[in-house]
Short mmCIF file of C-alpha atoms in Angstrom, two decimals:
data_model
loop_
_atom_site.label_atom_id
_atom_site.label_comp_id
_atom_site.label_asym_id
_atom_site.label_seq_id
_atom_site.Cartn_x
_atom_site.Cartn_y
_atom_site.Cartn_z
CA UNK A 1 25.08 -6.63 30.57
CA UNK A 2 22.32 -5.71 27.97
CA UNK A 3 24.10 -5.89 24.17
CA UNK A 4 23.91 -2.65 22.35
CA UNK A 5 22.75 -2.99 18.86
CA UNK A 6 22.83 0.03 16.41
CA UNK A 7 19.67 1.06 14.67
CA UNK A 8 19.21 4.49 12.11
CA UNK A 9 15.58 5.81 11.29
CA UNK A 10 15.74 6.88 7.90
CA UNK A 11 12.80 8.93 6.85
CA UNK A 12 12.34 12.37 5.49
CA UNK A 13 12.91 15.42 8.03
CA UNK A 14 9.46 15.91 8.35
CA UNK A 15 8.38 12.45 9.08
CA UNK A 16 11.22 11.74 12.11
CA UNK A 17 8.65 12.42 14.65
CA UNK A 18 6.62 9.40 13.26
CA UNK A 19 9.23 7.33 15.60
CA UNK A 20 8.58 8.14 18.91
CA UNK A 21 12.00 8.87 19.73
CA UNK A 22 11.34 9.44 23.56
CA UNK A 23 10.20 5.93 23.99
CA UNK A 24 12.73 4.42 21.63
CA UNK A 25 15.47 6.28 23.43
CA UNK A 26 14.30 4.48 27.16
CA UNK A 27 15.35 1.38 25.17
CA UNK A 28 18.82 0.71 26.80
CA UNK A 29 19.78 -1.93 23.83
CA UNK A 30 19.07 0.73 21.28
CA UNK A 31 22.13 3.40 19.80
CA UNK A 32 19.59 4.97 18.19
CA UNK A 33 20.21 7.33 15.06
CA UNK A 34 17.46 9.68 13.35
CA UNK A 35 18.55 10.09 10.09
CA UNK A 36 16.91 12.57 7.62
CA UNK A 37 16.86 10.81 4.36
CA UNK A 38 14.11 10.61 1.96
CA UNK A 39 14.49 10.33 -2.25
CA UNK A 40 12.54 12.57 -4.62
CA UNK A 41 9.60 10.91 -5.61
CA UNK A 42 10.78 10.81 -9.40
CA UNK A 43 13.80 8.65 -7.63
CA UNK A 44 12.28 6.47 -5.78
CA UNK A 45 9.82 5.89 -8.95
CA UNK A 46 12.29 4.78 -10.91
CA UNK A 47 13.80 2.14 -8.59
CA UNK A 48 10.39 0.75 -8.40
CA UNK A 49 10.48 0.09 -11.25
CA UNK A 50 14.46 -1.03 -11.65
CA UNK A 51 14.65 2.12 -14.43
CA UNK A 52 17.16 4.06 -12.29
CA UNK A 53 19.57 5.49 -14.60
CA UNK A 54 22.57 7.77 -13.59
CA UNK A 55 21.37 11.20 -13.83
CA UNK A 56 18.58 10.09 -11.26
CA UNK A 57 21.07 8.34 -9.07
CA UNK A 58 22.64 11.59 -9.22
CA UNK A 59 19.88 13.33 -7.60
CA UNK A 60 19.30 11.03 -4.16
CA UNK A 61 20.44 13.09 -1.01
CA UNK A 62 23.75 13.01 0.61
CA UNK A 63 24.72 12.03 4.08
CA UNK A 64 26.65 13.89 6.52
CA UNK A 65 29.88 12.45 7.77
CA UNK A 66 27.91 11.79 11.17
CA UNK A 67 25.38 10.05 9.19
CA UNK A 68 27.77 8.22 7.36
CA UNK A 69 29.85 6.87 10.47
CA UNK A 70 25.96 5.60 12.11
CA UNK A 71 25.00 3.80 9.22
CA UNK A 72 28.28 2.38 9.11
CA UNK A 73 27.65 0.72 12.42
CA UNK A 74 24.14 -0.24 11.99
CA UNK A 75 22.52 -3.50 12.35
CA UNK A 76 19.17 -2.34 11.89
CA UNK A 77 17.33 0.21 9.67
CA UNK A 78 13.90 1.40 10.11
CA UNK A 79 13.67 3.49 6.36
CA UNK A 80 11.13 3.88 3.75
CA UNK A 81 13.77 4.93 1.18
CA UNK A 82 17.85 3.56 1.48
CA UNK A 83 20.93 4.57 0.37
CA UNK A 84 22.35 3.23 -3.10
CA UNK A 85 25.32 1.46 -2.81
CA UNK A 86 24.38 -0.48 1.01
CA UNK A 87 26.25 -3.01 0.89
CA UNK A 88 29.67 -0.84 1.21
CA UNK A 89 28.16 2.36 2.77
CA UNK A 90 26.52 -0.61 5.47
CA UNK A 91 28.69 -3.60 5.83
CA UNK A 92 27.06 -5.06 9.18
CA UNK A 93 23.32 -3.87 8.46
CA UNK A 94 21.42 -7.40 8.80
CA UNK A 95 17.59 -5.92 9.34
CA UNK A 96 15.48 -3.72 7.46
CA UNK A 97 12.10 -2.53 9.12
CA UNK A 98 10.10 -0.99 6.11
CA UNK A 99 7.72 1.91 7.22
CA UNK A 100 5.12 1.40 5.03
CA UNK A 101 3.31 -2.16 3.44
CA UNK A 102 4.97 -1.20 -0.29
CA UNK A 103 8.50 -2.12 -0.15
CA UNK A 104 9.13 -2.05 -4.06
CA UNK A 105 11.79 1.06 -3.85
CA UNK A 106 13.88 -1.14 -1.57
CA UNK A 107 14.71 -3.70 -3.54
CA UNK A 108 14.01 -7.08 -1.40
CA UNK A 109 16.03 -9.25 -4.10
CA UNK A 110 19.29 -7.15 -3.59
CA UNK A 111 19.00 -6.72 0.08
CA UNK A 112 18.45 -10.60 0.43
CA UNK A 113 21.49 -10.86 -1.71
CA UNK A 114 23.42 -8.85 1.00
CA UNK A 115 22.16 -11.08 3.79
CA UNK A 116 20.22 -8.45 4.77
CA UNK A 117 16.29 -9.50 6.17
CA UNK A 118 13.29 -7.11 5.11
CA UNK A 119 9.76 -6.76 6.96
CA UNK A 120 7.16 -4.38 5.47
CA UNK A 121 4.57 -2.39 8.22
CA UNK A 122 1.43 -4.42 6.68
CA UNK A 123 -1.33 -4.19 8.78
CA UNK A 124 -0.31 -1.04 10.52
CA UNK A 125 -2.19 1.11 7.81
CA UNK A 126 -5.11 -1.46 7.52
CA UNK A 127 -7.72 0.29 8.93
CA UNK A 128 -7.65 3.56 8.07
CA UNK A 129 -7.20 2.26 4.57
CA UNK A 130 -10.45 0.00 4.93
CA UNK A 131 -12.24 2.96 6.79
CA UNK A 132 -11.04 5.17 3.45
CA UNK A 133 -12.20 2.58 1.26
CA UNK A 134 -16.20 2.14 2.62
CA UNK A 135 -16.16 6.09 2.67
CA UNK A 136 -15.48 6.39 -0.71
CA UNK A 137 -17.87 3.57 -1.88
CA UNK A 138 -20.70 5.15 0.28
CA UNK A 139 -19.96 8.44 -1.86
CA UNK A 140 -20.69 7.25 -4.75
CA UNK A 141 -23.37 5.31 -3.91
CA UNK A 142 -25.14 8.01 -2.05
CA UNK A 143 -24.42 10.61 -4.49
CA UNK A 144 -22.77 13.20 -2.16
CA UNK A 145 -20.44 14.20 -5.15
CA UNK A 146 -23.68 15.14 -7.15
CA UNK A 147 -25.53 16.45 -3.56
CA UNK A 148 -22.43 18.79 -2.66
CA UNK A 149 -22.58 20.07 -6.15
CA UNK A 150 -26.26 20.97 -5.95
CA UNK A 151 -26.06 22.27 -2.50
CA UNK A 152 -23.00 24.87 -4.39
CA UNK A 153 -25.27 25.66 -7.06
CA UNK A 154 -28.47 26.18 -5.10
CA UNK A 155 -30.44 23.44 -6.47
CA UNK A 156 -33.25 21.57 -4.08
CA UNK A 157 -34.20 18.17 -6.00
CA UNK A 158 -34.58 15.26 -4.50
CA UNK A 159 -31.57 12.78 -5.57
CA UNK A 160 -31.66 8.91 -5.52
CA UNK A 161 -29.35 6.97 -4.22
CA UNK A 162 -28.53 3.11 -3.98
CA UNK A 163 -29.30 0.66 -0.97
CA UNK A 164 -25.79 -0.47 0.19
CA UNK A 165 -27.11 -3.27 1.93
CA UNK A 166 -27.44 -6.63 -0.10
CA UNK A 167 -24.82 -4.92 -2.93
CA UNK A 168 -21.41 -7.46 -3.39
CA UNK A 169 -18.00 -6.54 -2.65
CA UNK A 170 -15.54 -8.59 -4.41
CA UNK A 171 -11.98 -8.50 -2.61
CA UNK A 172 -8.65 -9.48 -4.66
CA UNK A 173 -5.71 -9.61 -2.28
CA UNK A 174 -6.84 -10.95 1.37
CA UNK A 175 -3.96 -9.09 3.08
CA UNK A 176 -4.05 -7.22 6.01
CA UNK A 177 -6.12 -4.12 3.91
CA UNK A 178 -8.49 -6.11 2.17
CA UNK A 179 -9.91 -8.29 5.28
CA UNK A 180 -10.04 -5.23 7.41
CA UNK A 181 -12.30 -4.13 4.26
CA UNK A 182 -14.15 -7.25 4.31
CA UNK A 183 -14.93 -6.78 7.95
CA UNK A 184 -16.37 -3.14 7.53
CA UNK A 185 -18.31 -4.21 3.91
CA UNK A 186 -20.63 -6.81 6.33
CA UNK A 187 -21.64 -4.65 8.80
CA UNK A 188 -23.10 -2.74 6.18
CA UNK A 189 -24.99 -6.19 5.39
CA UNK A 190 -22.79 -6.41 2.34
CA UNK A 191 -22.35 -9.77 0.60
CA UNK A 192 -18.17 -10.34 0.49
CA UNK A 193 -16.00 -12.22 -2.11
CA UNK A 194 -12.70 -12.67 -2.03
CA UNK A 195 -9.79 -14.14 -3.84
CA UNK A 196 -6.02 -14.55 -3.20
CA UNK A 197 -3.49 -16.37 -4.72
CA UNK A 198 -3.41 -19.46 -2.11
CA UNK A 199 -6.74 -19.62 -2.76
CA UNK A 200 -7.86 -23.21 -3.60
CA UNK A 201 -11.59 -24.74 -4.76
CA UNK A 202 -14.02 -25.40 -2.20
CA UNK A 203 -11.39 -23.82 0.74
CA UNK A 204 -13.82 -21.43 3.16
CA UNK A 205 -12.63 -18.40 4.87
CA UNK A 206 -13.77 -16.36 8.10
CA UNK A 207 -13.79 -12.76 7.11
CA UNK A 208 -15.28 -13.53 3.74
CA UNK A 209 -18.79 -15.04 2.46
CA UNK A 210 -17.40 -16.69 -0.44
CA UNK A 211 -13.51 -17.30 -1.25
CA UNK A 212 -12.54 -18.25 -5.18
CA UNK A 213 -9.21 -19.56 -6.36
CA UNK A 214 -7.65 -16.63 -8.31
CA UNK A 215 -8.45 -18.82 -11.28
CA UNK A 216 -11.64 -18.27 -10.91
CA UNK A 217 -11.58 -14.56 -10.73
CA UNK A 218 -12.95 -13.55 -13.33
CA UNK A 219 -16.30 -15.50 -12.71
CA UNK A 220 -15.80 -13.76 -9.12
CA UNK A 221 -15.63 -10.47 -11.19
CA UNK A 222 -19.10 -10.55 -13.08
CA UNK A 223 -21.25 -11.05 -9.44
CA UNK A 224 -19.62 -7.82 -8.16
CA UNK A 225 -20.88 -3.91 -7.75
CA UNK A 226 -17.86 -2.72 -6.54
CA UNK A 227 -13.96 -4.88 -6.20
CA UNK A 228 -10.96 -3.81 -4.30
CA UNK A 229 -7.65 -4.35 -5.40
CA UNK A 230 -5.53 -4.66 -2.43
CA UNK A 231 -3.07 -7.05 -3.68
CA UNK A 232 0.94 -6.46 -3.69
CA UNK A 233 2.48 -5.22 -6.98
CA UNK A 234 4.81 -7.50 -7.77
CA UNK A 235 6.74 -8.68 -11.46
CA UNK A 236 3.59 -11.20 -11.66
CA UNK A 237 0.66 -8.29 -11.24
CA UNK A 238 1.87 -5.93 -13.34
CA UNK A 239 -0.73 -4.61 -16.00
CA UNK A 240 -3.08 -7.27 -14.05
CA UNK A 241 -6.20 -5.70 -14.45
CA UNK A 242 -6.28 -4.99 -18.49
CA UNK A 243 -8.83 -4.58 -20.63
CA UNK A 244 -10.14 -8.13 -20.47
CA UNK A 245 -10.29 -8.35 -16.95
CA UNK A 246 -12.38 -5.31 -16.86
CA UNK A 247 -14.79 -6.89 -19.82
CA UNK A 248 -15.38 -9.73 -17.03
CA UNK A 249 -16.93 -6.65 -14.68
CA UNK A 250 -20.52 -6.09 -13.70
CA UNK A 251 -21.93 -2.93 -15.95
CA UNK A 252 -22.31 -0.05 -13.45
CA UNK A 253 -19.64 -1.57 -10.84
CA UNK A 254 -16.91 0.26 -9.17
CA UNK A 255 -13.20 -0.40 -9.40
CA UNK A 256 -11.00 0.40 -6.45
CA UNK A 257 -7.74 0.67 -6.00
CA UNK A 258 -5.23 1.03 -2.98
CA UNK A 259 -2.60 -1.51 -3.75
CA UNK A 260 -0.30 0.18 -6.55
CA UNK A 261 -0.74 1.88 -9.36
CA UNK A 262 1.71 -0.47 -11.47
CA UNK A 263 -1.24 -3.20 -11.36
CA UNK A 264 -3.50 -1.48 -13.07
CA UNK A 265 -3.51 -0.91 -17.10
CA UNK A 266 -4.48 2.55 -17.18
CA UNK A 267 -5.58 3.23 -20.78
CA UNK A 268 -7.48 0.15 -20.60
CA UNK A 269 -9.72 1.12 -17.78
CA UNK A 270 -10.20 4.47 -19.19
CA UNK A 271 -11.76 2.82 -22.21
CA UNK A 272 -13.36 0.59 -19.65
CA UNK A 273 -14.83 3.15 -17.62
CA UNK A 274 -16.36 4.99 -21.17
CA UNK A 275 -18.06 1.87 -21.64
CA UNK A 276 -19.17 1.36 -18.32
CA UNK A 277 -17.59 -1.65 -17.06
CA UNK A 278 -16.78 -0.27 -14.69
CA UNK A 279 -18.64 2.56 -14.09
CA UNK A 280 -16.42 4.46 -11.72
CA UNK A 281 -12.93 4.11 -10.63
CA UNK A 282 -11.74 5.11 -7.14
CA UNK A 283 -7.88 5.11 -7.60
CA UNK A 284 -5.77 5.83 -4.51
CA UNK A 285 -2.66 5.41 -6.51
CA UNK A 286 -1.63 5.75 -10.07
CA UNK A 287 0.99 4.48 -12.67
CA UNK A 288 3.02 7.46 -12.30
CA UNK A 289 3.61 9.03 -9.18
CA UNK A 290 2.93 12.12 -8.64
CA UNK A 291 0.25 11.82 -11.36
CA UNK A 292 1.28 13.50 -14.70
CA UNK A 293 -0.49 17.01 -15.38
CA UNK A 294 -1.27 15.56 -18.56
CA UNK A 295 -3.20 12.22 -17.22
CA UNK A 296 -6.44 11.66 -18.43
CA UNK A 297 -7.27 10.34 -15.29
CA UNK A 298 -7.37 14.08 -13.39
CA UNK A 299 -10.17 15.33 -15.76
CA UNK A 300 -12.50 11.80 -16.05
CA UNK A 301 -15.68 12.27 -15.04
CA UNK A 302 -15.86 8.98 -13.86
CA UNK A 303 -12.69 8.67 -11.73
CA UNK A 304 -12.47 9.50 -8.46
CA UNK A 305 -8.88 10.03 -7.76
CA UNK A 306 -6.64 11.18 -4.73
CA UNK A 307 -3.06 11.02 -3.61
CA UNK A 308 -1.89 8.17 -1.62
CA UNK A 309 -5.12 9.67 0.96
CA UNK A 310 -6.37 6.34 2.27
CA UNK A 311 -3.09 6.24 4.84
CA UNK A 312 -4.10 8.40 7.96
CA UNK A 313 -0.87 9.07 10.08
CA UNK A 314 -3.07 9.53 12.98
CA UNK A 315 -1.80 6.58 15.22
CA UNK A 316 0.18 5.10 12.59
CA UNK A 317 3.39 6.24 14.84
CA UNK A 318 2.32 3.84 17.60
CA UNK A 319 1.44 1.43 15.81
CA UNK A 320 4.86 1.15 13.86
CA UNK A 321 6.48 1.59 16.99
CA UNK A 322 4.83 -1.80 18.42
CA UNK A 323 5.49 -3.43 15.49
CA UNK A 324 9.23 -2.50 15.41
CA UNK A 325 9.18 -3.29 18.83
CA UNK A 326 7.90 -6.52 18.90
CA UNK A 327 10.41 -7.51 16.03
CA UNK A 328 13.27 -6.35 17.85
CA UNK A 329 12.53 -8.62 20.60
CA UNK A 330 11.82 -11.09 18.29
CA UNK A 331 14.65 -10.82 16.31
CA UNK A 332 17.00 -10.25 19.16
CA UNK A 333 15.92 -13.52 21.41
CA UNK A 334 16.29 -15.24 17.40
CA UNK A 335 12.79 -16.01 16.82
CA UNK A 336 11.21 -15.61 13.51
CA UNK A 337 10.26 -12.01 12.53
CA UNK A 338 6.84 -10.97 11.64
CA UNK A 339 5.94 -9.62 7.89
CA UNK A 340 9.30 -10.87 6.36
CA UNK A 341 9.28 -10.06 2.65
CA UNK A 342 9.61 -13.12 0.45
CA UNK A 343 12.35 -11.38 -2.10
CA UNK A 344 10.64 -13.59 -5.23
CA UNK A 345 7.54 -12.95 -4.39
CA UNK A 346 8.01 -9.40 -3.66
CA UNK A 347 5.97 -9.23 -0.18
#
């Protein structure tokens, strides 16, 4: 007889379709609970960023008896927000499948504590993310801000824009985002650099042209005209690109990021980007999230900024289904499960 184990999505009301619950529900081993839970963003900001104080606390949603009694029982979670207080509220919960690659909110240190396993959904986004990235570098380099804005104003001259073949793309985090970058950057006959932190001197990599220990980043930094920053945020990145890594850029590059807005010292790269090292900023993500009506950043010529738009939920269902799926089987025959956070490294 098949063992029943207890799972609970947890995501906001809107989002519950992003499980396929008719498949899920075929699963015989599954006592599957949808569970509408999601905290306001201010919330799940400030456990981020361990600032939670009571008043916010105050302010995360409250479950339903029903709810209550399922999480009770579960084993699993599949959640891109969780209840305070899981260790009581969730005595036998052993598994957490995040929904998303950033896992900050969910506090991998005090779920390991608990016993409690974490894997994040990197990869599942990858693509989309890449696909995001090359658009928005082709933008600027083809000057279809400037085009759409004469095309508006009814102006016919002739703009010039930049060969994208033969420009450098340097590459700091080579996770699941940045080599799926890598591999779009050379087919368009881009030269690719990368960098992560395992990186070692003279080591050679497949999806990039040239790999430098992150020691040597900064000498990476001064060959590129545009670098991605899709590395984790983590205690260690924090503030990581300051105002002298951006003195180490190549005048006229372009700075993008889709990791997290925590790694990036904002008032330093808007002095940067006045200066023109970089030259533009494509920033997926910010410090504070949502981004304060009062940021500079909405208003800088230079930036290029949206909200969290590089994720496309088209597919992104299935593919966190096969993921979660794959796990499960995983973690019920007791094999080792794929993208387990490391809770002191943070991913």
């Amino acid at each position: 007889m098949t063992k029943t184990t207890t799972a609970c999505v947890m995501l906001p009301a809107e989002r519950l379709d992003l499980f396929n619950a008719e498949r899920l529900a075929r699963r015989p081993e599954l006592d599957l609970h949808f569970i509408p839970y999601s905290d306001p963003p201010e919330v799940r900001q400030a456990r981020k960023l361990r600032q939670l104080t009571p008043a916010l606390a105050a302010r995360c949603p409250v479950l339903s008896p029903r709810d209550e009694a399922a999480l009770a029982r579960a084993e699993i979670a599949i959640a891109r927000d969780l209840p305070l207080d899981l260790g009581r509220r969730a005595p036998r919960l052993r598994w957490v499948q995040a929904v998303g690659a950033g896992i900050e909110q969910l506090d991998p240190p005090g779920l390991a504590e608990l016993g409690i396993t974490l894997t994040n959904a990197s990869g599942v986004a990858a693509a989309p993310i890449a696909e995001f990235v090359m658009a928005q570098l082709l933008a600027i380099w083809k000057e279809l801000r400037l085009i759409d804005q004469q095309q508006r104003d009814k102006v016919w001259r002739r703009t010039q824009t930049a060969l994208v073949a033969g420009k450098t793309l340097g590459i700091v985090g080579l996770g699941a985002i940045g080599r799926a970058t890598a591999t779009r950057a050379r087919a368009f006959q881009m030269h690719v650099l990368g960098t992560a932190r395992r990186a070692t001197a003279g080591q050679q990599d497949p999806d990039v042209d040239e790999l430098f220990p992150l020691a040597e980043l900064d000498r990476m930094l001064t060959r590129c005209d545009a670098v991605l920053a899709s590395m984790p945020a983590t205690p260690d990145t924090a503030g990581y690109f300051d105002a002298a890594r951006f003195a180490a850029f190549k005048p006229g590059a372009i700075f993008c990021n889709v990791s997290r807005g925590a790694i990036v010292d904002e008032p330093a790269l808007l002095a940067a980007l006045d200066a023109g090292r970089p030259a533009r900023a494509v920033l997926d993500v910010t410090a504070v999230e949502p981004n304060p009506p009062e940021s500079p950043l909405w208003h800088h010529p230079s930036v290029h900024l949206s909200p969290h738009s590089s994720t496309s939920m088209e597919g992104y269902g299935e593919r966190l289904v096969e993921l979660f799926l794959d796990n499960l089987a995983r973690w019920q025959a007791g094999e080792p499960l794929r993208n387990v956070v490391d809770p002191g490294l943070g991913y």
